[in-house]
Amino acid sequence: MPDGTGMMGRAMRIFITGTAGFIGFHLARRLIADGHEVFGYDGLTPYYDPELKKDRLALLEATGRYRGRIAMLEDKAALADAIGECRPEIVVHLAAQAGVRYSLDNPQAYIDSNIVGTFNLLEIVRAAPPRHLLIASTSSVYGDAERTPFAETDRCDFPISIYAATKKSCEAISHSYAHLFDVPTTCFRFFTVYGPWGRPDMALFKFVRAIRKGEPIDVYGEGKMRRDFTYIDDLVEGLARLLAVPPEKGKPLEAPGVEDSLSPVAPWRVVNIGGGNPAGLMDFIAAVEQALGRKAEKNMLPRQMGDVVETFASPALLRALTGFAPSTDLAVGVKAFVDWYTERYADG
Ligand SMILES: NC(=O)c1ccc[n+]([C@@H]2O[C@H](COP(=O)([O-])OP(=O)(O)OC[C@H]3O[C@@H](n4cnc5c(N)ncnc54)[C@H](O)[C@@H]3O)[C@@H](O)[C@H]2O)c1
């Protein structure tokens, strides 16, 4: 069973896009600690506070074992140059314009970063395919699916936000490259990831900031939405293990009761990384209140366009491939975030 130390347990050259971002930072830190050579790439976009991104990068640089490039995915020459310098065995593509709500008013950013950016990366790696290409997708591709839990083989052709539509496009485009150029590719669908060094545009960060300031929090969907919250350390563990399991064309996983999403015509599969344990928004807020020792003043609002009602992962495929599935208790994960936030933003 893979143990996260890499294919055959040896150090590898790993190229990661989005290393100044929440997930890329944590993954890079973990892989460096595991002894791998990590080369990062990030454009430090101003979608949220670039100082937070720079501080994450500073921590990576402080390891003395991180190399990186500040440039945009749209700059194909810079991307090609960075990949050429790294000569990666593994590529993990996390850089993207994230966020459902921002995509309602800023669709162009999603076309540029997610579709053009991913296309540029695929064009570059096709010349010298890595042993495994891993690409971030999202639970949002399931849209307002009624059947739960969401399995990778479920139909997800009805995205309800531009963000989801661009991520679904990346899945499809990467499949064609996997087929045409024999690039072993895994797309992973993340489910509301949270934890220390998290994103300021996400609910947990906004809730903690507002409650600490004594300001009301905006609770969308009248608090009835449910999310399969995934703690960052669990996500990173799942990713680290998946690195070592590249899909092989014509060799689907054989495990009782698990349907592999392996393509019938390419070394390509899609994997959920979620625990299959969704929580209601009000329970999530209660965990935040508990961790802060303060009650929130709640501003109940209708569901926003683009937001899905529920996300609920089936972790069966991830577990069968890696022997692992996320399980960190919400109260424990929220407390870890609150501890980090309180230390970093001691004065507000
Ligand atoms: N955090 C979640 O809950 C979640 C859920 C589902 C999917 N995802 C996906 O996981 C990936 C990582 O998300 P995150 O939460 O770390 O987001 P993030 O915004 O913290 O990180 C993304 C990083 O990519 C960089 N970037 C964006 N566009 C770029 C471009 N065009 N060129 C170069 N760099 C660019 C940004 O500067 C940022 O540092 C994304 O692909 C996101 O869509 C995240």
CSV table of C-alpha atoms in Angstrom, one decimal, residues 108-261:
chain,number,residue,atom,x,y,z
A,108,GLN,CA,-13.0,36.1,-17.4
A,109,ALA,CA,-10.5,35.4,-14.6
A,110,TYR,CA,-11.7,31.7,-14.6
A,111,ILE,CA,-11.3,31.3,-18.3
A,112,ASP,CA,-7.8,32.8,-18.2
A,113,SER,CA,-6.4,31.0,-15.2
A,114,ASN,CA,-8.3,27.8,-15.3
A,115,ILE,CA,-8.8,27.0,-19.0
A,116,VAL,CA,-6.0,28.9,-20.7
A,117,GLY,CA,-3.6,28.2,-17.8
A,118,THR,CA,-4.4,24.4,-17.7
A,119,PHE,CA,-4.1,24.2,-21.5
A,120,ASN,CA,-0.7,25.8,-21.4
A,121,LEU,CA,0.5,23.4,-18.8
A,122,LEU,CA,-0.8,20.4,-20.8
A,123,GLU,CA,0.8,21.7,-24.0
A,124,ILE,CA,4.1,21.9,-22.2
A,125,VAL,CA,4.0,18.5,-20.4
A,126,ARG,CA,2.9,16.6,-23.5
A,127,ALA,CA,6.4,16.9,-24.9
A,128,ALA,CA,8.0,15.1,-22.0
A,129,PRO,CA,5.1,13.6,-20.0
A,130,PRO,CA,5.8,13.2,-16.2
A,131,ARG,CA,5.1,9.8,-14.6
A,132,HIS,CA,2.0,11.3,-13.1
A,133,LEU,CA,0.1,14.5,-13.6
A,134,LEU,CA,-2.4,15.5,-10.9
A,135,ILE,CA,-4.9,18.3,-11.5
A,136,ALA,CA,-7.2,20.0,-8.9
A,137,SER,CA,-10.9,19.9,-9.6
A,138,THR,CA,-13.8,20.5,-7.3
A,139,SER,CA,-16.9,19.1,-5.7
A,140,SER,CA,-18.7,21.9,-7.4
A,141,VAL,CA,-18.7,19.9,-10.6
A,142,TYR,CA,-21.5,17.8,-9.1
A,143,GLY,CA,-23.8,20.8,-9.2
A,144,ASP,CA,-27.1,20.3,-7.4
A,145,ALA,CA,-26.9,16.5,-7.7
A,146,GLU,CA,-29.7,14.8,-5.8
A,147,ARG,CA,-28.0,11.4,-5.4
A,148,THR,CA,-25.7,11.2,-2.4
A,149,PRO,CA,-22.9,10.4,-1.7
A,150,PHE,CA,-21.3,11.8,-4.9
A,151,ALA,CA,-19.4,9.0,-6.7
A,152,GLU,CA,-16.8,9.9,-9.4
A,153,THR,CA,-18.8,7.9,-11.9
A,154,ASP,CA,-22.0,9.9,-11.3
A,155,ARG,CA,-23.1,12.2,-14.2
A,156,CYS,CA,-22.0,15.8,-13.5
A,157,ASP,CA,-22.9,17.6,-16.7
A,158,PHE,CA,-24.9,20.4,-15.1
A,159,PRO,CA,-22.5,22.9,-13.5
A,160,ILE,CA,-24.3,25.9,-11.8
A,161,SER,CA,-21.3,28.3,-11.7
A,162,ILE,CA,-18.6,29.4,-14.1
A,163,TYR,CA,-16.1,28.2,-11.6
A,164,ALA,CA,-17.5,24.7,-11.8
A,165,ALA,CA,-17.8,24.8,-15.6
A,166,THR,CA,-14.1,25.7,-16.0
A,167,LYS,CA,-13.0,22.9,-13.6
A,168,LYS,CA,-15.2,20.4,-15.5
A,169,SER,CA,-13.6,21.7,-18.7
A,170,CYS,CA,-10.1,21.1,-17.2
A,171,GLU,CA,-11.2,17.5,-16.5
A,172,ALA,CA,-12.3,17.0,-20.0
A,173,ILE,CA,-9.3,18.7,-21.7
A,174,SER,CA,-6.9,16.7,-19.5
A,175,HIS,CA,-8.6,13.5,-20.5
A,176,SER,CA,-8.0,14.3,-24.2
A,177,TYR,CA,-4.3,14.9,-23.5
A,178,ALA,CA,-4.1,11.7,-21.5
A,179,HIS,CA,-5.5,9.8,-24.4
A,180,LEU,CA,-3.6,11.5,-27.2
A,181,PHE,CA,-0.2,11.9,-25.6
A,182,ASP,CA,-0.3,9.1,-23.0
A,183,VAL,CA,0.0,11.4,-19.9
A,184,PRO,CA,-1.0,9.5,-16.8
A,185,THR,CA,-3.5,11.9,-15.2
A,186,THR,CA,-5.5,12.0,-12.0
A,187,CYS,CA,-8.0,14.8,-11.5
A,188,PHE,CA,-9.1,15.1,-7.9
A,189,ARG,CA,-12.3,16.7,-6.6
A,190,PHE,CA,-11.8,18.6,-3.4
A,191,PHE,CA,-14.6,19.2,-0.8
A,192,THR,CA,-14.5,22.6,1.1
A,193,VAL,CA,-10.9,22.4,2.5
A,194,TYR,CA,-10.2,24.2,5.7
A,195,GLY,CA,-7.4,24.6,8.2
A,196,PRO,CA,-4.5,26.9,9.3
A,197,TRP,CA,-3.2,29.2,6.6
A,198,GLY,CA,-6.7,29.0,5.0
A,199,ARG,CA,-8.2,31.4,2.4
A,200,PRO,CA,-9.6,34.8,3.5
A,201,ASP,CA,-12.5,34.4,0.9
A,202,MET,CA,-13.8,31.3,2.6
A,203,ALA,CA,-16.5,31.1,5.2
A,204,LEU,CA,-14.3,29.9,8.1
A,205,PHE,CA,-11.9,32.8,7.8
A,206,LYS,CA,-14.7,35.3,7.4
A,207,PHE,CA,-16.7,33.9,10.4
A,208,VAL,CA,-13.7,34.0,12.7
A,209,ARG,CA,-12.7,37.5,11.7
A,210,ALA,CA,-16.2,38.8,12.1
A,211,ILE,CA,-17.0,37.1,15.4
A,212,ARG,CA,-13.7,38.3,16.9
A,213,LYS,CA,-14.6,41.8,15.9
A,214,GLY,CA,-18.1,41.5,17.3
A,215,GLU,CA,-19.6,41.9,13.9
A,216,PRO,CA,-22.5,39.8,12.5
A,217,ILE,CA,-21.8,36.9,10.1
A,218,ASP,CA,-23.6,36.4,6.8
A,219,VAL,CA,-25.2,32.9,6.8
A,220,TYR,CA,-26.3,32.0,3.3
A,221,GLY,CA,-29.0,29.5,2.4
A,222,GLU,CA,-30.7,30.3,5.7
A,223,GLY,CA,-28.1,28.0,7.3
A,224,LYS,CA,-29.5,24.9,5.6
A,225,MET,CA,-26.5,24.2,3.3
A,226,ARG,CA,-24.3,21.2,4.0
A,227,ARG,CA,-20.7,20.7,3.2
A,228,ASP,CA,-18.3,17.7,3.4
A,229,PHE,CA,-15.6,19.8,5.1
A,230,THR,CA,-12.1,18.4,4.6
A,231,TYR,CA,-9.3,19.2,7.0
A,232,ILE,CA,-6.1,20.3,5.2
A,233,ASP,CA,-3.9,17.6,6.7
A,234,ASP,CA,-6.3,14.9,5.5
A,235,LEU,CA,-6.3,16.4,2.1
A,236,VAL,CA,-2.5,16.5,1.9
A,237,GLU,CA,-2.3,12.9,3.1
A,238,GLY,CA,-4.7,11.8,0.4
A,239,LEU,CA,-2.7,13.8,-2.3
A,240,ALA,CA,0.6,12.5,-1.1
A,241,ARG,CA,-0.6,9.0,-1.4
A,242,LEU,CA,-2.2,9.5,-4.7
A,243,LEU,CA,1.1,10.7,-6.2
A,244,ALA,CA,2.2,7.1,-6.0
A,245,VAL,CA,-0.8,5.7,-7.8
A,246,PRO,CA,-0.8,6.8,-11.5
A,247,PRO,CA,-3.6,5.4,-13.5
A,248,GLU,CA,-2.8,2.8,-16.1
A,249,LYS,CA,-4.8,2.4,-19.2
A,250,GLY,CA,-6.8,-0.8,-19.3
A,251,LYS,CA,-6.0,-1.6,-15.7
A,252,PRO,CA,-9.0,-0.6,-13.6
A,253,LEU,CA,-8.9,-1.1,-9.8
A,254,GLU,CA,-10.5,-4.3,-8.7
A,255,ALA,CA,-12.0,-3.8,-5.3
A,256,PRO,CA,-15.3,-5.2,-4.1
A,257,GLY,CA,-18.1,-2.6,-4.1
A,258,VAL,CA,-16.0,0.2,-5.6
A,259,GLU,CA,-16.5,1.5,-9.1
A,260,ASP,CA,-13.3,2.8,-10.7
A,261,SER,CA,-13.6,6.0,-12.7
